[in-house]
């Protein structure tokens, strides 16, 4: 069976953030993801679409899901992969970020998947290479492919995000996932409530189209979806909550609190979870949890992103996807 979809020439060379993307663009990626999800269900989930292309993962920060799913997506599209890890590289010998990027580019990489603890690094990298760049998480700024896979997962469950009430709970201040998701969820028509102690909310939220609550129990019963975030301790300079125990008591989703969540509500988490803090083990496996669907969909979504960035745009038919 051939998949017949035309990619309009409206996509940029890079995917640096959800900011600046139109609803139409977001919807097109989600639609394309559906086609790639179908490939994932085949006995041999591999197509020759990106044969001869090279995908380099360039991670200056730890990752399990994002890196593995990008690499698996690249392999399913028959692309070659290059893997760079900051810890075992010549960075430790004083090589600069720019030199590192130039070396990786000169090995023929067509796309660099970049994760870095400094906001704006993927954008800088895009100025130093001919390759496409995908932001796989930059500091507290954005994590666009996580937001896209979350939208896809919600849409898969409910058909549409229009009118959905989504609560994002936890360390919003330091979360690139929250920022990308606020932009993506609201652009697709959802109503977003940020739920956190005041110390874990960003200072500048005036332009964010969201409601805010400092009391999880006040709003939990209104949610169609509850998106929990990890406490990003690695980005916090000082203790912003009295203790993790206190935080878990007021903002953690445990079995007792989950009784107040509607029976048809959905529970999401980008991973990695800190069980016993923002979520308990039993809630992770609650029948309302779609955390594992998020992981599975991450591969199909990233196949769609790689395909869109690397296949020639004009009148691209997915002939190779058979
Ligand atoms: C997130 C990240 O790295 O920003 N994880 C992910 O990509 N799946 C969230 C986190 O680290 O808590």
XYZ file of C-alpha atoms and ligand atoms in Angstrom:
334
model
C 0.000 0.000 0.000
C 1.441 3.382 -0.886
C 0.859 6.430 1.255
C -0.083 9.419 -0.780
C 0.483 12.742 0.900
C 1.868 15.960 -0.440
C 4.092 18.039 1.797
C 3.377 21.691 1.028
C 6.485 23.878 0.836
C 5.578 25.724 4.020
C 7.957 24.039 6.382
C 11.154 25.637 7.396
C 14.503 24.011 7.101
C 14.736 23.623 10.893
C 12.440 22.683 13.764
C 13.598 24.954 16.577
C 10.377 25.494 18.503
C 6.587 25.484 18.495
C 6.735 29.266 18.689
C 6.021 30.683 15.243
C 4.335 27.531 13.923
C 0.795 27.825 12.641
C -2.095 25.570 13.630
C -2.131 24.319 10.042
C 1.520 23.249 10.299
C 0.935 21.485 13.615
C -2.072 19.658 12.200
C -0.177 18.577 9.124
C 2.595 17.018 11.226
C -0.007 15.148 13.289
C -1.686 13.912 10.134
C 1.623 12.758 8.718
C 2.435 10.999 11.997
C -0.636 8.822 11.494
C 0.858 7.494 8.270
C 4.122 6.635 9.983
C 2.344 5.013 12.931
C 0.875 2.595 10.388
C 4.400 1.638 9.267
C 5.339 0.953 12.897
C 2.686 -1.763 13.062
C 4.075 -3.739 10.119
C 6.046 -6.974 10.733
C 9.117 -5.199 9.327
C 8.635 -1.537 10.289
C 11.089 -0.100 7.804
C 10.786 1.942 4.593
C 13.486 3.277 2.249
C 12.265 6.901 2.385
C 15.513 8.450 3.687
C 18.025 6.009 2.252
C 21.392 7.734 1.823
C 20.542 10.488 4.322
C 22.389 10.869 7.626
C 20.814 11.811 10.941
C 23.235 12.887 13.684
C 22.173 13.034 17.327
C 24.201 15.697 19.097
C 23.365 15.510 22.785
C 25.119 17.659 25.373
C 22.605 16.566 28.030
C 21.388 13.135 29.105
C 18.428 11.579 27.375
C 16.773 8.192 27.087
C 13.489 8.607 25.236
C 14.272 11.507 22.920
C 17.577 10.126 21.688
C 16.416 6.524 21.299
C 13.219 7.510 19.541
C 15.008 9.792 17.072
C 17.562 7.059 16.327
C 14.873 4.458 15.961
C 12.844 6.809 13.713
C 15.910 7.392 11.522
C 16.538 3.650 11.175
C 12.905 2.945 10.295
C 13.319 5.428 7.451
C 16.573 3.703 6.379
C 18.725 6.749 7.161
C 22.273 6.351 8.477
C 22.881 7.533 12.021
C 25.773 9.264 13.779
C 25.826 9.597 17.540
C 27.708 12.237 19.488
C 27.838 12.230 23.299
C 29.390 15.208 25.046
C 30.905 13.066 27.828
C 33.080 10.944 25.535
C 34.013 13.644 22.995
C 36.876 16.077 22.403
C 34.889 18.742 24.256
C 36.747 17.442 27.306
C 39.976 18.439 25.467
C 38.742 22.001 25.052
C 37.161 21.790 21.595
C 34.493 24.456 21.097
C 30.837 23.821 20.377
C 31.216 25.374 16.939
C 34.186 23.153 16.015
C 32.245 20.139 17.206
C 29.256 21.072 15.038
C 31.497 21.668 12.008
C 33.156 18.279 12.428
C 29.834 16.462 12.671
C 28.516 18.381 9.632
C 31.566 17.494 7.598
C 30.804 13.794 8.077
C 27.811 14.454 5.838
C 25.035 14.841 8.394
C 21.809 16.066 6.764
C 20.116 16.804 10.075
C 21.473 17.474 13.561
C 19.248 16.588 16.514
C 20.547 18.939 19.210
C 19.998 18.895 22.972
C 21.842 21.393 25.180
C 21.364 22.900 28.618
C 21.608 26.436 27.243
C 18.485 27.988 25.697
C 19.078 29.070 22.106
C 21.870 26.598 21.317
C 20.016 24.775 18.501
C 19.393 28.141 16.818
C 23.102 29.026 17.061
C 24.016 25.601 15.697
C 21.732 26.219 12.709
C 23.909 29.234 11.835
C 27.046 27.062 11.681
C 25.870 24.205 9.478
C 24.213 23.523 6.136
C 22.270 20.693 7.766
C 18.751 20.967 9.160
C 18.574 21.315 12.939
C 15.963 19.902 15.290
C 15.738 21.216 18.837
C 15.625 18.159 21.123
C 15.422 20.346 24.240
C 17.336 23.562 25.000
C 17.569 24.592 28.647
C 14.232 25.862 29.946
C 13.222 27.078 26.477
C 11.531 24.581 24.134
C 11.195 20.884 23.348
C 9.029 20.931 20.214
C 8.984 17.231 19.333
C 7.836 16.348 22.864
C 4.929 18.788 22.522
C 4.033 17.419 19.094
C 4.007 13.821 20.291
C 1.878 14.856 23.271
C -0.637 16.534 20.949
C -0.648 13.453 18.753
C -1.267 11.185 21.750
C -4.169 13.331 23.001
C -5.670 13.528 19.520
C -5.368 9.752 19.136
C -7.439 9.345 22.333
C -10.029 12.081 21.832
C -10.050 12.918 18.110
C -9.243 16.588 18.703
C -7.808 18.958 21.310
C -10.473 21.575 20.594
C -12.191 22.584 23.827
C -10.179 20.143 25.935
C -9.238 21.263 29.454
C -5.589 20.352 30.116
C -3.814 20.906 33.446
C -0.004 21.089 33.405
C 1.221 20.371 36.927
C 4.594 20.966 38.555
C 7.883 22.687 37.810
C 6.646 24.860 34.967
C 9.289 27.499 35.615
C 12.149 25.221 34.503
C 10.292 23.104 31.984
C 10.902 23.402 28.253
C 8.192 20.774 27.829
C 5.630 23.029 29.540
C 6.551 25.998 27.377
C 6.282 24.080 24.097
C 3.100 22.393 25.264
C 1.370 25.622 26.288
C 1.989 26.907 22.766
C 0.955 23.695 21.009
C -2.080 22.798 23.145
C -3.569 26.307 22.971
C -2.847 26.619 19.264
C -4.873 23.427 18.714
C -7.815 24.825 20.694
C -7.296 23.421 24.207
C -7.736 25.422 27.415
C -4.633 25.148 29.597
C -4.388 25.573 33.380
C -0.926 25.762 34.946
C -0.972 24.185 38.405
C 2.023 24.831 40.659
C 3.227 26.624 43.756
C 4.012 30.261 42.945
C 7.775 29.571 43.189
C 7.571 27.078 40.314
C 5.753 29.387 37.911
C 7.692 31.519 35.414
C 8.099 35.240 36.237
C 6.803 36.444 32.900
C 3.545 34.813 31.919
C 1.491 37.863 30.903
C 1.344 36.761 27.283
C 0.621 33.144 27.994
C -2.980 32.257 27.118
C -3.466 30.167 30.287
C -5.257 30.030 33.630
C -3.198 29.516 36.771
C -3.945 27.719 40.038
C -1.776 27.249 43.113
C -4.129 24.606 44.525
C -4.267 21.317 42.613
C -7.311 20.057 44.555
C -9.353 23.119 43.490
C -9.103 22.343 39.773
C -8.398 18.621 39.435
C -12.042 17.637 38.893
C -12.350 19.987 35.889
C -9.524 18.440 33.878
C -9.885 16.335 30.746
C -6.147 15.676 30.852
C -3.570 16.001 33.598
C 0.031 16.497 32.423
C 2.585 15.988 35.203
C 6.120 17.348 35.159
C 9.294 16.244 36.898
C 10.934 18.588 39.390
C 13.861 19.870 37.270
C 16.325 19.978 40.185
C 19.284 20.248 37.798
C 18.005 23.683 36.694
C 17.061 25.022 40.114
C 19.588 27.230 41.861
C 17.887 27.166 45.249
C 15.222 25.157 47.005
C 11.900 26.383 45.616
C 9.691 24.098 47.659
C 9.917 23.426 51.412
C 10.691 19.739 50.734
C 9.905 17.135 48.092
C 7.604 15.471 50.639
C 5.577 18.667 51.070
C 5.487 19.132 47.307
C 4.282 15.561 46.759
C 1.547 16.062 49.350
C 0.144 19.177 47.622
C 0.973 18.616 43.946
C 1.753 14.923 43.462
C -0.787 12.692 41.724
C -1.211 9.745 44.083
C -3.961 7.126 44.265
C -5.993 9.188 46.753
C -5.893 12.400 44.728
C -6.520 10.543 41.476
C -10.002 9.651 42.802
C -10.930 13.291 42.179
C -9.771 13.108 38.567
C -12.643 12.291 36.235
C -13.066 8.665 35.202
C -12.525 9.586 31.570
C -9.592 11.940 32.192
C -6.158 11.177 30.740
C -2.826 11.159 32.630
C 0.383 12.149 30.808
C 4.051 12.584 31.738
C 7.001 13.212 29.386
C 9.324 11.013 31.481
C 11.542 10.395 33.256
C 9.181 10.092 36.249
C 10.313 10.612 39.813
C 7.946 8.140 41.409
C 6.695 9.208 44.798
C 7.209 12.890 43.966
C 4.991 14.138 41.095
C 3.394 10.730 40.471
C 3.168 7.402 42.283
C 3.862 4.030 40.684
C 0.210 2.967 40.916
C -0.960 6.115 39.073
C 1.614 5.500 36.337
C -0.205 2.250 35.548
C -3.736 3.598 36.195
C -6.055 2.797 33.286
C -6.298 6.537 32.562
C -2.520 6.786 32.077
C -1.328 7.153 28.473
C 2.343 7.579 29.411
C 3.454 4.535 27.425
C 1.458 5.690 24.391
C 3.485 8.900 24.541
C 6.690 6.847 24.340
C 5.430 4.710 21.438
C 4.102 7.693 19.507
C 7.434 9.490 19.929
C 8.950 7.274 17.224
C 6.174 7.839 14.647
C 6.135 11.581 15.318
C 9.892 11.828 14.896
C 9.708 9.818 11.665
C 7.246 12.432 10.389
C 9.552 15.283 11.443
C 12.653 13.743 9.831
C 10.726 12.943 6.676
C 9.380 16.465 6.445
C 12.757 18.111 6.924
C 14.755 15.775 4.696
C 12.547 14.954 1.747
C 12.470 17.481 -1.097
C 9.401 19.611 -0.557
C 7.756 20.355 -3.878
C 5.197 17.751 -4.813
C 6.848 15.132 -2.648
C 4.803 11.994 -2.905
C 5.589 9.345 -0.362
C 6.308 6.872 -3.162
C 9.199 5.535 -1.182
C 6.918 4.762 1.706
C 5.418 1.485 0.606
C 11.987 16.015 29.267
C 13.201 16.868 28.932
O 14.305 16.367 28.790
O 12.978 18.050 28.818
N 12.097 14.665 29.000
C 11.986 14.165 27.736
O 12.515 14.673 26.785
N 11.239 13.051 27.594
C 11.467 16.307 30.618
C 12.353 16.060 31.806
O 13.563 15.892 31.714
O 11.792 16.050 32.912
